[in-house]
Structure formats: C-alpha cells, structure tokens
Amino acid sequence: MARRGGPAGGKGGAAGRKKGQRRAEQEEVSCPVDGGLAELIPDRERPRGSTLLIDGAPQSHVDLDDPTYLSFAYQRRLGHIIDLAAPPQQPLHVLHLGGGAFTLARYAAATRPRSTQQIVEVDAPLVRFVRDHLPLDAQARVRVRATDAREGLGRFPDGWADLVIADVFGGARTPAHLTSAEFLTEVRRVVKPGGSYAANLADGPPLAHLRGQVATAAAVFPELALAADPVVWRGRRFGNAVLYASALPLPVAEFTRRVASDPHPGRVEHGRALTDFTGGAAVVTDAAAKPSPAPPPSAFENP
C-alpha cells in the first residue's frame, strides 16, 4: 500500500530502451482479482509506465522500459536495502512476500543480474493480470508462487535468503498472521546468518501498530532501523514506514544518507531512539495479532 502522489524520481536511465526505438503508450486496463478490482493506470510521463491500484489503493508502479525506476517513496527505501545487501552487481537470493506488480523483483533483476528470486503472492488472478500486462523479463530468474505468504515462507529451507522483503496488503491492510513474532521467527529461519529482512508497514496516528511491529521485530532480530517520512514519524499522517532488520549490524549510516537524499526525504531511527519510540509496546503473538489499521480515504488523495 502506498500513498498516491507524483513520481519520486528514478535510480537510473531508461534501461533496456534501444536508441531510436519508440514504445506504444500503456492503456488503462482493469480486472477483478481476489483482492478486489485491479487497475493499471498509465503514467503520463513514462510511455511504458503504469501504476497498479487495488480497489483504488495504489500498490506499486512499474516502468517496463526502466525497471530501476522506483516511483513510490517506500519502494525507493526498499531499493536502498537491496543495494546495501551486498557489493554492487553481486547476485542475491531474494524472497518477496507479496507480489504486487513485481516492482522490486524487477529492480533486483536489473541491478543484480543472475539473482535468484521467489515471489509468494496469494492472489493468483492478480499474478495472471500482472503477467499478462506487465510481463517479466524472460531472462530474469524470478519464480512466482500463488499461495499465502506465511504458508509459502514455511516451504523454504533454513538460510536460503540473503534478503526477505515483506510487502503484503489485503484490502490495504497487512493480514494479522503476518504481524506476529512467530511469523518473524520463520523469517529469521529462512534468512542467512548475514542476511536481512525488510518490511513495508503502514500506520497512522497514534502509531500503535508501528510501535508494536518494531517491538515484535526487536524480539527476533537484534539489529533494527526504521525509515519513514517526518510527518509519519510525528504522527500527523497515515503513511508507510520501512523496517530493516538483521542479526548483524546494519549499514545504518549509509541507509540514513540515502533515505535523506531521496526526492521525498525520509528519516531513519535506530538504536536507543528506536527503542524509545516503541514506548514499551508489547510483542505481538499469533494469539493477539490483528491486521494493520485501515487507511483513511485521505491517504490516497494527491498531496
């Protein structure tokens, strides 16, 4: 889930576009899927760019001519984490929980050729819709499994992933069973000892869900950082926050620099400041887990 807004700027040029080649503009298309009505809305500034909406909630943006272009602020922050997961160009094993329009898998395939990636997306009609209208590069090593994120996670062997990215929303809310310590314990099992976990979270005032998610992650991963827009940190607006976690020290200084340098600058908290932010929030367990809060209608209005 992402707040609707203008493009945030890209990370590269029009990769894959041959000199002198013209592309037909994308057409608006829609299709009922398990999660509601899926729509692909053309990007007026990018001939082969489209935004995926589910029941009016923006989910992701894709530019088929330039898979390194990340429009949404939260996707740029997740892109930074992909960049920092290993030295440039080094292939990764990446597990994506939640597919959307496969934006981050396309990004990783373009920036880290020969990476092995798995997408777990429960909405099989959405997978078909995206494949039909926004096809993956035939040379990208990306496999898509149409199953529940937690069920799919359980099928991976110990230490398979360099990076696990969770970006799962149903009806603009993260399902309850993907918010618990038991879920994150499974994530840590699948992540390599030196690997990382990243999650797109969404919350608004008074940020009770976000505080609980940070406290829960801290019970499983000893190293944490959280990136969000300043207005989200201050509890003035519903929005996205990106959680970054690992068993080993994170490149916090570089992550902070990149997030602060984005077209829509964000702020990163870690260490004692992040612990203080939780305010003693309880660790979420399966027995007490609830979906993330529903966004207000204003969350999807243009700024």
PDB file of C-alpha atoms in Angstrom:
ATOM      1  CA  MET A   1       0.000   0.000   0.000  1.00  0.00           C
ATOM      2  CA  ALA A   2       1.335   3.421  -0.874  1.00  0.00           C
ATOM      3  CA  ARG A   3       0.037   6.927  -0.628  1.00  0.00           C
ATOM      4  CA  ARG A   4      -0.819   8.273  -4.041  1.00  0.00           C
ATOM      5  CA  GLY A   5       1.441  11.034  -5.250  1.00  0.00           C
ATOM      6  CA  GLY A   6       3.670  12.195  -8.078  1.00  0.00           C
ATOM      7  CA  PRO A   7       6.720  10.239  -9.212  1.00  0.00           C
ATOM      8  CA  ALA A   8       9.601  10.328  -6.789  1.00  0.00           C
ATOM      9  CA  GLY A   9      12.338  10.100  -9.374  1.00  0.00           C
ATOM     10  CA  GLY A  10      14.323   7.135 -10.642  1.00  0.00           C
ATOM     11  CA  LYS A  11      17.627   5.475  -9.912  1.00  0.00           C
ATOM     12  CA  GLY A  12      18.764   5.047 -13.458  1.00  0.00           C
ATOM     13  CA  GLY A  13      18.194   5.839 -17.095  1.00  0.00           C
ATOM     14  CA  ALA A  14      15.829   4.120 -19.489  1.00  0.00           C
ATOM     15  CA  ALA A  15      17.482   0.732 -19.222  1.00  0.00           C
ATOM     16  CA  GLY A  16      16.530  -1.654 -21.967  1.00  0.00           C
ATOM     17  CA  ARG A  17      15.246   1.031 -24.326  1.00  0.00           C
ATOM     18  CA  LYS A  18      17.091   0.867 -27.630  1.00  0.00           C
ATOM     19  CA  LYS A  19      18.216   4.080 -29.270  1.00  0.00           C
ATOM     20  CA  GLY A  20      15.626   5.443 -31.649  1.00  0.00           C
ATOM     21  CA  GLN A  21      13.027   2.887 -30.576  1.00  0.00           C
ATOM     22  CA  ARG A  22       9.517   4.179 -29.869  1.00  0.00           C
ATOM     23  CA  ARG A  23       7.130   2.486 -27.475  1.00  0.00           C
ATOM     24  CA  ALA A  24       3.360   2.474 -27.651  1.00  0.00           C
ATOM     25  CA  GLU A  25       1.826   4.033 -24.557  1.00  0.00           C
ATOM     26  CA  GLN A  26       0.206   1.775 -21.996  1.00  0.00           C
ATOM     27  CA  GLU A  27      -3.580   1.588 -21.934  1.00  0.00           C
ATOM     28  CA  GLU A  28      -5.712   1.657 -18.820  1.00  0.00           C
ATOM     29  CA  VAL A  29      -6.899  -1.868 -18.026  1.00  0.00           C
ATOM     30  CA  SER A  30      -8.750  -3.433 -15.120  1.00  0.00           C
ATOM     31  CA  CYS A  31      -9.728  -6.879 -13.903  1.00  0.00           C
ATOM     32  CA  PRO A  32     -11.465  -8.335 -10.840  1.00  0.00           C
ATOM     33  CA  VAL A  33      -8.986 -10.246  -8.677  1.00  0.00           C
ATOM     34  CA  ASP A  34      -9.272 -11.917  -5.289  1.00  0.00           C
ATOM     35  CA  GLY A  35      -8.294  -8.698  -3.504  1.00  0.00           C
ATOM     36  CA  GLY A  36     -10.821  -6.505  -5.339  1.00  0.00           C
ATOM     37  CA  LEU A  37     -10.620  -4.567  -8.604  1.00  0.00           C
ATOM     38  CA  ALA A  38      -7.110  -4.402 -10.043  1.00  0.00           C
ATOM     39  CA  GLU A  39      -6.374  -1.446 -12.316  1.00  0.00           C
ATOM     40  CA  LEU A  40      -3.301  -0.436 -14.276  1.00  0.00           C
ATOM     41  CA  ILE A  41      -3.260   3.330 -14.754  1.00  0.00           C
ATOM     42  CA  PRO A  42      -0.829   4.667 -17.384  1.00  0.00           C
ATOM     43  CA  ASP A  43       1.911   7.055 -16.289  1.00  0.00           C
ATOM     44  CA  ARG A  44       1.519  10.156 -18.467  1.00  0.00           C
ATOM     45  CA  GLU A  45       5.237  10.946 -18.167  1.00  0.00           C
ATOM     46  CA  ARG A  46       6.521   7.441 -18.980  1.00  0.00           C
ATOM     47  CA  PRO A  47       5.264   5.722 -22.148  1.00  0.00           C
ATOM     48  CA  ARG A  48       5.586   2.235 -20.648  1.00  0.00           C
ATOM     49  CA  GLY A  49       4.927   3.152 -17.040  1.00  0.00           C
ATOM     50  CA  SER A  50       1.853   2.086 -15.070  1.00  0.00           C
ATOM     51  CA  THR A  51       0.558   2.254 -11.501  1.00  0.00           C
ATOM     52  CA  LEU A  52      -1.213  -0.776 -10.051  1.00  0.00           C
ATOM     53  CA  LEU A  53      -4.257   0.000  -7.906  1.00  0.00           C
ATOM     54  CA  ILE A  54      -6.351  -2.496  -5.940  1.00  0.00           C
ATOM     55  CA  ASP A  55      -9.797  -1.116  -5.082  1.00  0.00           C
ATOM     56  CA  GLY A  56      -8.387   2.369  -5.579  1.00  0.00           C
ATOM     57  CA  ALA A  57      -5.380   1.896  -3.283  1.00  0.00           C
ATOM     58  CA  PRO A  58      -2.047   2.395  -5.084  1.00  0.00           C
ATOM     59  CA  GLN A  59       0.091  -0.727  -4.719  1.00  0.00           C
ATOM     60  CA  SER A  60       3.115  -0.273  -6.965  1.00  0.00           C
ATOM     61  CA  HIS A  61       4.483   1.377 -10.082  1.00  0.00           C
ATOM     62  CA  VAL A  62       6.359  -0.258 -12.969  1.00  0.00           C
ATOM     63  CA  ASP A  63       8.219   1.206 -15.930  1.00  0.00           C
ATOM     64  CA  LEU A  64       8.836  -1.628 -18.384  1.00  0.00           C
ATOM     65  CA  ASP A  65      11.498   0.464 -20.130  1.00  0.00           C
ATOM     66  CA  ASP A  66      13.373   1.145 -16.887  1.00  0.00           C
ATOM     67  CA  PRO A  67      12.937  -1.415 -14.091  1.00  0.00           C
ATOM     68  CA  THR A  68      15.386   0.571 -11.929  1.00  0.00           C
ATOM     69  CA  TYR A  69      12.880   3.433 -11.691  1.00  0.00           C
ATOM     70  CA  LEU A  70      11.130   3.354  -8.307  1.00  0.00           C
ATOM     71  CA  SER A  71       8.331   5.892  -8.094  1.00  0.00           C
ATOM     72  CA  PHE A  72       6.911   5.325  -4.609  1.00  0.00           C
ATOM     73  CA  ALA A  73       8.998   6.535  -1.667  1.00  0.00           C
ATOM     74  CA  TYR A  74       8.659   3.281   0.277  1.00  0.00           C
ATOM     75  CA  GLN A  75       9.800   1.266  -2.758  1.00  0.00           C
ATOM     76  CA  ARG A  76      12.855   3.501  -3.106  1.00  0.00           C
ATOM     77  CA  ARG A  77      13.704   2.750   0.520  1.00  0.00           C
ATOM     78  CA  LEU A  78      13.357  -0.962  -0.108  1.00  0.00           C
ATOM     79  CA  GLY A  79      15.510  -0.453  -3.201  1.00  0.00           C
ATOM     80  CA  HIS A  80      18.204   1.048  -0.970  1.00  0.00           C
ATOM     81  CA  ILE A  81      18.109  -2.102   1.144  1.00  0.00           C
ATOM     82  CA  ILE A  82      18.558  -4.244  -1.968  1.00  0.00           C
ATOM     83  CA  ASP A  83      21.515  -2.043  -2.931  1.00  0.00           C
ATOM     84  CA  LEU A  84      23.088  -2.429   0.518  1.00  0.00           C
ATOM     85  CA  ALA A  85      22.542  -6.190   0.803  1.00  0.00           C
ATOM     86  CA  ALA A  86      25.864  -6.979  -0.927  1.00  0.00           C
ATOM     87  CA  PRO A  87      28.523  -5.328  -3.097  1.00  0.00           C
ATOM     88  CA  PRO A  88      27.182  -3.917  -6.409  1.00  0.00           C
ATOM     89  CA  GLN A  89      26.238  -6.445  -9.090  1.00  0.00           C
ATOM     90  CA  GLN A  90      26.610  -9.405  -6.707  1.00  0.00           C
ATOM     91  CA  PRO A  91      23.693 -11.832  -7.231  1.00  0.00           C
ATOM     92  CA  LEU A  92      21.336 -12.413  -4.331  1.00  0.00           C
ATOM     93  CA  HIS A  93      18.759 -14.934  -3.212  1.00  0.00           C
ATOM     94  CA  VAL A  94      15.679 -12.765  -2.576  1.00  0.00           C
ATOM     95  CA  LEU A  95      12.299 -13.867  -1.260  1.00  0.00           C
ATOM     96  CA  HIS A  96       9.433 -11.433  -1.843  1.00  0.00           C
ATOM     97  CA  LEU A  97       6.368 -11.960   0.351  1.00  0.00           C
ATOM     98  CA  GLY A  98       3.673 -10.160  -1.599  1.00  0.00           C
ATOM     99  CA  GLY A  99       3.949  -9.621  -5.321  1.00  0.00           C
ATOM    100  CA  GLY A 100       2.060  -6.508  -6.373  1.00  0.00           C
ATOM    101  CA  ALA A 101       3.362  -5.659  -9.835  1.00  0.00           C
ATOM    102  CA  PHE A 102       6.727  -7.383  -9.129  1.00  0.00           C
ATOM    103  CA  THR A 103       8.402  -3.965  -8.983  1.00  0.00           C
ATOM    104  CA  LEU A 104      11.172  -4.847  -6.533  1.00  0.00           C
ATOM    105  CA  ALA A 105      11.895  -8.193  -8.171  1.00  0.00           C
ATOM    106  CA  ARG A 106      12.332  -6.350 -11.480  1.00  0.00           C
ATOM    107  CA  TYR A 107      14.622  -3.861  -9.751  1.00  0.00           C
ATOM    108  CA  ALA A 108      16.803  -6.576  -8.211  1.00  0.00           C
ATOM    109  CA  ALA A 109      16.983  -8.461 -11.516  1.00  0.00           C
ATOM    110  CA  ALA A 110      18.137  -5.290 -13.305  1.00  0.00           C
ATOM    111  CA  THR A 111      20.662  -4.147 -10.698  1.00  0.00           C
ATOM    112  CA  ARG A 112      21.908  -7.602  -9.692  1.00  0.00           C
ATOM    113  CA  PRO A 113      21.874  -9.879 -12.759  1.00  0.00           C
ATOM    114  CA  ARG A 114      21.811 -13.634 -12.111  1.00  0.00           C
ATOM    115  CA  SER A 115      19.993 -13.171  -8.807  1.00  0.00           C
ATOM    116  CA  THR A 116      17.592 -15.956  -7.866  1.00  0.00           C
ATOM    117  CA  GLN A 117      14.243 -14.607  -6.733  1.00  0.00           C
ATOM    118  CA  GLN A 118      10.995 -16.081  -5.468  1.00  0.00           C
ATOM    119  CA  ILE A 119       7.725 -14.167  -5.196  1.00  0.00           C
ATOM    120  CA  VAL A 120       4.964 -15.500  -2.952  1.00  0.00           C
ATOM    121  CA  GLU A 121       1.607 -13.885  -3.795  1.00  0.00           C
ATOM    122  CA  VAL A 122      -1.688 -15.344  -2.595  1.00  0.00           C
ATOM    123  CA  ASP A 123      -3.823 -13.633  -5.268  1.00  0.00           C
ATOM    124  CA  ALA A 124      -3.490 -15.918  -8.305  1.00  0.00           C
ATOM    125  CA  PRO A 125      -5.771 -13.785 -10.554  1.00  0.00           C
ATOM    126  CA  LEU A 126      -3.595 -10.755  -9.733  1.00  0.00           C
ATOM    127  CA  VAL A 127      -0.473 -12.701 -10.710  1.00  0.00           C
ATOM    128  CA  ARG A 128      -2.053 -13.559 -14.078  1.00  0.00           C
ATOM    129  CA  PHE A 129      -3.194  -9.958 -14.598  1.00  0.00           C
ATOM    130  CA  VAL A 130       0.300  -8.588 -13.952  1.00  0.00           C
ATOM    131  CA  ARG A 131       1.981 -11.258 -16.088  1.00  0.00           C
ATOM    132  CA  ASP A 132      -0.381 -10.502 -18.978  1.00  0.00           C
ATOM    133  CA  HIS A 133       0.019  -6.723 -18.965  1.00  0.00           C
ATOM    134  CA  LEU A 134       3.424  -6.177 -17.332  1.00  0.00           C
ATOM    135  CA  PRO A 135       5.419  -9.245 -18.361  1.00  0.00           C
ATOM    136  CA  LEU A 136       8.656 -10.072 -16.587  1.00  0.00           C
ATOM    137  CA  ASP A 137      11.925 -10.061 -18.490  1.00  0.00           C
ATOM    138  CA  ALA A 138      12.288 -13.575 -19.891  1.00  0.00           C
ATOM    139  CA  GLN A 139      15.909 -13.670 -18.696  1.00  0.00           C
ATOM    140  CA  ALA A 140      15.094 -12.676 -15.116  1.00  0.00           C
ATOM    141  CA  ARG A 141      15.395 -15.585 -12.713  1.00  0.00           C
ATOM    142  CA  VAL A 142      12.101 -14.914 -10.951  1.00  0.00           C
ATOM    143  CA  ARG A 143       9.645 -17.603  -9.923  1.00  0.00           C
ATOM    144  CA  VAL A 144       6.140 -16.756  -8.690  1.00  0.00           C
ATOM    145  CA  ARG A 145       4.182 -18.980  -6.318  1.00  0.00           C
ATOM    146  CA  ALA A 146       0.470 -18.306  -5.840  1.00  0.00           C
ATOM    147  CA  THR A 147      -0.001 -19.125  -2.168  1.00  0.00           C
ATOM    148  CA  ASP A 148      -0.326 -17.475   1.233  1.00  0.00           C
ATOM    149  CA  ALA A 149       2.816 -15.623   2.284  1.00  0.00           C
ATOM    150  CA  ARG A 150       3.295 -17.439   5.587  1.00  0.00           C
ATOM    151  CA  GLU A 151       2.499 -20.815   4.098  1.00  0.00           C
ATOM    152  CA  GLY A 152       4.939 -20.171   1.267  1.00  0.00           C
ATOM    153  CA  LEU A 153       7.605 -18.978   3.703  1.00  0.00           C
ATOM    154  CA  GLY A 154       7.349 -22.263   5.571  1.00  0.00           C
ATOM    155  CA  ARG A 155       8.374 -24.183   2.447  1.00  0.00           C
ATOM    156  CA  PHE A 156      11.789 -22.554   2.187  1.00  0.00           C
ATOM    157  CA  PRO A 157      14.863 -24.241   3.655  1.00  0.00           C
ATOM    158  CA  ASP A 158      16.850 -22.759   6.506  1.00  0.00           C
ATOM    159  CA  GLY A 159      19.236 -19.988   5.460  1.00  0.00           C
ATOM    160  CA  TRP A 160      18.005 -19.774   1.842  1.00  0.00           C
ATOM    161  CA  ALA A 161      17.635 -15.989   1.504  1.00  0.00           C
ATOM    162  CA  ASP A 162      20.104 -13.124   1.509  1.00  0.00           C
ATOM    163  CA  LEU A 163      17.079 -10.864   1.808  1.00  0.00           C
ATOM    164  CA  VAL A 164      13.393 -11.346   2.628  1.00  0.00           C
ATOM    165  CA  ILE A 165      11.069  -8.472   1.694  1.00  0.00           C
ATOM    166  CA  ALA A 166       7.528  -8.393   3.082  1.00  0.00           C
ATOM    167  CA  ASP A 167       5.058  -6.118   1.302  1.00  0.00           C
ATOM    168  CA  VAL A 168       1.720  -7.821   1.863  1.00  0.00           C
ATOM    169  CA  PHE A 169      -1.573  -5.972   1.900  1.00  0.00           C
ATOM    170  CA  GLY A 170      -5.100  -7.298   1.544  1.00  0.00           C
ATOM    171  CA  GLY A 171      -7.755  -4.615   1.365  1.00  0.00           C
ATOM    172  CA  ALA A 172      -4.957  -2.062   2.128  1.00  0.00           C
ATOM    173  CA  ARG A 173      -4.224  -3.879   5.430  1.00  0.00           C
ATOM    174  CA  THR A 174      -1.462  -6.323   6.370  1.00  0.00           C
ATOM    175  CA  PRO A 175      -3.069  -9.632   7.432  1.00  0.00           C
ATOM    176  CA  ALA A 176      -2.815 -10.396  11.146  1.00  0.00           C
ATOM    177  CA  HIS A 177      -0.838 -13.631  10.743  1.00  0.00           C
ATOM    178  CA  LEU A 178       1.984 -11.647   9.112  1.00  0.00           C
ATOM    179  CA  THR A 179       2.458  -9.310  12.087  1.00  0.00           C
ATOM    180  CA  SER A 180       3.491 -11.742  14.840  1.00  0.00           C
ATOM    181  CA  ALA A 181       6.716 -12.880  16.491  1.00  0.00           C
ATOM    182  CA  GLU A 182       6.012 -16.413  15.274  1.00  0.00           C
ATOM    183  CA  PHE A 183       5.924 -15.149  11.686  1.00  0.00           C
ATOM    184  CA  LEU A 184       9.179 -13.225  12.144  1.00  0.00           C
ATOM    185  CA  THR A 185      10.805 -16.270  13.722  1.00  0.00           C
ATOM    186  CA  GLU A 186      10.068 -18.134  10.483  1.00  0.00           C
ATOM    187  CA  VAL A 187      11.525 -15.240   8.518  1.00  0.00           C
ATOM    188  CA  ARG A 188      14.732 -15.376  10.540  1.00  0.00           C
ATOM    189  CA  ARG A 189      14.944 -19.131   9.956  1.00  0.00           C
ATOM    190  CA  VAL A 190      14.885 -18.576   6.178  1.00  0.00           C
ATOM    191  CA  VAL A 191      17.332 -15.642   6.221  1.00  0.00           C
ATOM    192  CA  LYS A 192      21.044 -16.446   6.017  1.00  0.00           C
ATOM    193  CA  PRO A 193      23.087 -15.623   9.148  1.00  0.00           C
ATOM    194  CA  GLY A 194      24.377 -12.453   7.481  1.00  0.00           C
ATOM    195  CA  GLY A 195      21.154 -11.672   5.622  1.00  0.00           C
ATOM    196  CA  SER A 196      18.449  -9.072   6.166  1.00  0.00           C
ATOM    197  CA  TYR A 197      14.700  -8.642   6.444  1.00  0.00           C
ATOM    198  CA  ALA A 198      12.764  -5.635   5.179  1.00  0.00           C
ATOM    199  CA  ALA A 199       9.070  -4.887   5.521  1.00  0.00           C
ATOM    200  CA  ASN A 200       6.684  -2.240   4.265  1.00  0.00           C
ATOM    201  CA  LEU A 201       4.479  -1.218   7.183  1.00  0.00           C
ATOM    202  CA  ALA A 202       1.609   1.260   7.225  1.00  0.00           C
ATOM    203  CA  ASP A 203       0.081   3.144  10.119  1.00  0.00           C
ATOM    204  CA  GLY A 204      -1.310   6.470  11.233  1.00  0.00           C
ATOM    205  CA  PRO A 205      -1.835   8.387  14.469  1.00  0.00           C
ATOM    206  CA  PRO A 206      -1.205   7.305  17.240  1.00  0.00           C
ATOM    207  CA  LEU A 207       1.194   4.799  15.558  1.00  0.00           C
ATOM    208  CA  ALA A 208       0.256   1.963  17.933  1.00  0.00           C
ATOM    209  CA  HIS A 209       0.576  -0.665  15.188  1.00  0.00           C
ATOM    210  CA  LEU A 210       4.001   0.599  14.121  1.00  0.00           C
ATOM    211  CA  ARG A 211       5.282   0.643  17.706  1.00  0.00           C
ATOM    212  CA  GLY A 212       4.076  -2.916  18.193  1.00  0.00           C
ATOM    213  CA  GLN A 213       5.722  -4.082  14.994  1.00  0.00           C
ATOM    214  CA  VAL A 214       9.065  -2.573  15.997  1.00  0.00           C
ATOM    215  CA  ALA A 215       8.836  -4.184  19.450  1.00  0.00           C
ATOM    216  CA  THR A 216       7.972  -7.519  17.847  1.00  0.00           C
ATOM    217  CA  ALA A 217      10.852  -7.347  15.377  1.00  0.00           C
ATOM    218  CA  ALA A 218      13.236  -6.450  18.214  1.00  0.00           C
ATOM    219  CA  ALA A 219      12.296  -9.709  19.950  1.00  0.00           C
ATOM    220  CA  VAL A 220      13.556 -11.674  16.917  1.00  0.00           C
ATOM    221  CA  PHE A 221      16.256  -9.532  15.272  1.00  0.00           C
ATOM    222  CA  PRO A 222      18.892  -7.766  17.400  1.00  0.00           C
ATOM    223  CA  GLU A 223      19.612  -5.045  14.812  1.00  0.00           C
ATOM    224  CA  LEU A 224      16.834  -2.726  13.584  1.00  0.00           C
ATOM    225  CA  ALA A 225      16.290   0.519  11.719  1.00  0.00           C
ATOM    226  CA  LEU A 226      13.059   2.208  10.649  1.00  0.00           C
ATOM    227  CA  ALA A 227      12.608   4.739   7.830  1.00  0.00           C
ATOM    228  CA  ALA A 228       9.559   6.954   7.360  1.00  0.00           C
ATOM    229  CA  ASP A 229       8.522  10.414   6.264  1.00  0.00           C
ATOM    230  CA  PRO A 230       8.891  13.055   9.012  1.00  0.00           C
ATOM    231  CA  VAL A 231       5.122  13.669   9.051  1.00  0.00           C
ATOM    232  CA  VAL A 232       4.547   9.963   9.683  1.00  0.00           C
ATOM    233  CA  TRP A 233       7.126   9.957  12.497  1.00  0.00           C
ATOM    234  CA  ARG A 234       5.339  12.912  14.095  1.00  0.00           C
ATOM    235  CA  GLY A 235       2.014  11.097  13.895  1.00  0.00           C
ATOM    236  CA  ARG A 236       0.440  13.694  11.631  1.00  0.00           C
ATOM    237  CA  ARG A 237      -0.427  11.487   8.672  1.00  0.00           C
ATOM    238  CA  PHE A 238      -1.134   7.896   7.768  1.00  0.00           C
ATOM    239  CA  GLY A 239       1.714   6.519   5.672  1.00  0.00           C
ATOM    240  CA  ASN A 240       4.359   3.911   5.023  1.00  0.00           C
ATOM    241  CA  ALA A 241       7.387   3.001   7.095  1.00  0.00           C
ATOM    242  CA  VAL A 242      10.141   0.598   6.062  1.00  0.00           C
ATOM    243  CA  LEU A 243      11.540  -1.749   8.699  1.00  0.00           C
ATOM    244  CA  TYR A 244      15.112  -3.003   8.192  1.00  0.00           C
ATOM    245  CA  ALA A 245      16.329  -5.872  10.375  1.00  0.00           C
ATOM    246  CA  SER A 246      19.227  -8.298  10.680  1.00  0.00           C
ATOM    247  CA  ALA A 247      21.147 -10.467  13.122  1.00  0.00           C
ATOM    248  CA  LEU A 248      24.288  -8.462  12.288  1.00  0.00           C
ATOM    249  CA  PRO A 249      24.968  -4.696  12.409  1.00  0.00           C
ATOM    250  CA  LEU A 250      23.207  -2.787   9.653  1.00  0.00           C
ATOM    251  CA  PRO A 251      24.766  -0.146   7.364  1.00  0.00           C
ATOM    252  CA  VAL A 252      22.719   2.469   9.193  1.00  0.00           C
ATOM    253  CA  ALA A 253      24.826   5.486   8.233  1.00  0.00           C
ATOM    254  CA  GLU A 254      24.619   4.761   4.510  1.00  0.00           C
ATOM    255  CA  PHE A 255      20.933   3.812   4.693  1.00  0.00           C
ATOM    256  CA  THR A 256      20.239   7.071   6.531  1.00  0.00           C
ATOM    257  CA  ARG A 257      22.151   9.082   3.940  1.00  0.00           C
ATOM    258  CA  ARG A 258      20.272   7.506   1.048  1.00  0.00           C
ATOM    259  CA  VAL A 259      16.854   7.933   2.640  1.00  0.00           C
ATOM    260  CA  ALA A 260      17.606  11.575   3.462  1.00  0.00           C
ATOM    261  CA  SER A 261      18.739  12.177  -0.142  1.00  0.00           C
ATOM    262  CA  ASP A 262      15.564  10.846  -1.758  1.00  0.00           C
ATOM    263  CA  PRO A 263      13.304  13.226  -3.727  1.00  0.00           C
ATOM    264  CA  HIS A 264      10.874  12.893  -0.786  1.00  0.00           C
ATOM    265  CA  PRO A 265      13.389  12.785   2.090  1.00  0.00           C
ATOM    266  CA  GLY A 266      12.743  10.428   4.969  1.00  0.00           C
ATOM    267  CA  ARG A 267      14.167   9.978   8.445  1.00  0.00           C
ATOM    268  CA  VAL A 268      15.787   6.844   9.856  1.00  0.00           C
ATOM    269  CA  GLU A 269      15.774   5.892  13.537  1.00  0.00           C
ATOM    270  CA  HIS A 270      17.726   3.062  15.159  1.00  0.00           C
ATOM    271  CA  GLY A 271      19.282   2.053  18.454  1.00  0.00           C
ATOM    272  CA  ARG A 272      18.084   3.739  21.633  1.00  0.00           C
ATOM    273  CA  ALA A 273      15.900   6.246  19.771  1.00  0.00           C
ATOM    274  CA  LEU A 274      14.000   3.417  18.107  1.00  0.00           C
ATOM    275  CA  THR A 275      13.650   1.553  21.403  1.00  0.00           C
ATOM    276  CA  ASP A 276      12.254   4.718  22.984  1.00  0.00           C
ATOM    277  CA  PHE A 277       9.833   5.076  20.075  1.00  0.00           C
ATOM    278  CA  THR A 278       8.184   1.740  20.952  1.00  0.00           C
ATOM    279  CA  GLY A 279       7.162   3.163  24.336  1.00  0.00           C
ATOM    280  CA  GLY A 280       7.043  -0.259  25.937  1.00  0.00           C
ATOM    281  CA  ALA A 281       4.710  -1.732  23.305  1.00  0.00           C
ATOM    282  CA  ALA A 282       4.012  -5.435  23.748  1.00  0.00           C
ATOM    283  CA  VAL A 283       5.404  -8.095  21.447  1.00  0.00           C
ATOM    284  CA  VAL A 284       2.655  -9.283  19.083  1.00  0.00           C
ATOM    285  CA  THR A 285       1.924 -13.027  19.157  1.00  0.00           C
ATOM    286  CA  ASP A 286      -0.274 -15.140  16.913  1.00  0.00           C
ATOM    287  CA  ALA A 287      -2.896 -15.277  19.672  1.00  0.00           C
ATOM    288  CA  ALA A 288      -3.196 -11.491  19.863  1.00  0.00           C
ATOM    289  CA  ALA A 289      -2.338 -10.459  16.298  1.00  0.00           C
ATOM    290  CA  LYS A 290      -4.569  -8.044  14.426  1.00  0.00           C
ATOM    291  CA  PRO A 291      -4.425  -6.677  10.872  1.00  0.00           C
ATOM    292  CA  SER A 292      -2.758  -3.327  10.361  1.00  0.00           C
ATOM    293  CA  PRO A 293      -5.194  -0.397  10.613  1.00  0.00           C
ATOM    294  CA  ALA A 294      -7.286   0.556   7.628  1.00  0.00           C
ATOM    295  CA  PRO A 295      -6.059   3.744   5.950  1.00  0.00           C
ATOM    296  CA  PRO A 296      -8.369   6.756   5.898  1.00  0.00           C
ATOM    297  CA  PRO A 297      -9.708   7.824   2.472  1.00  0.00           C
ATOM    298  CA  SER A 298      -7.382  10.847   2.573  1.00  0.00           C
ATOM    299  CA  ALA A 299      -4.353   8.521   2.435  1.00  0.00           C
ATOM    300  CA  PHE A 300      -4.917   8.112  -1.302  1.00  0.00           C
ATOM    301  CA  GLU A 301      -5.528  11.729  -2.204  1.00  0.00           C
ATOM    302  CA  ASN A 302      -2.947  13.674  -4.168  1.00  0.00           C
ATOM    303  CA  PRO A 303      -0.878  15.928  -1.923  1.00  0.00           C
TER     304      PRO A 303
END
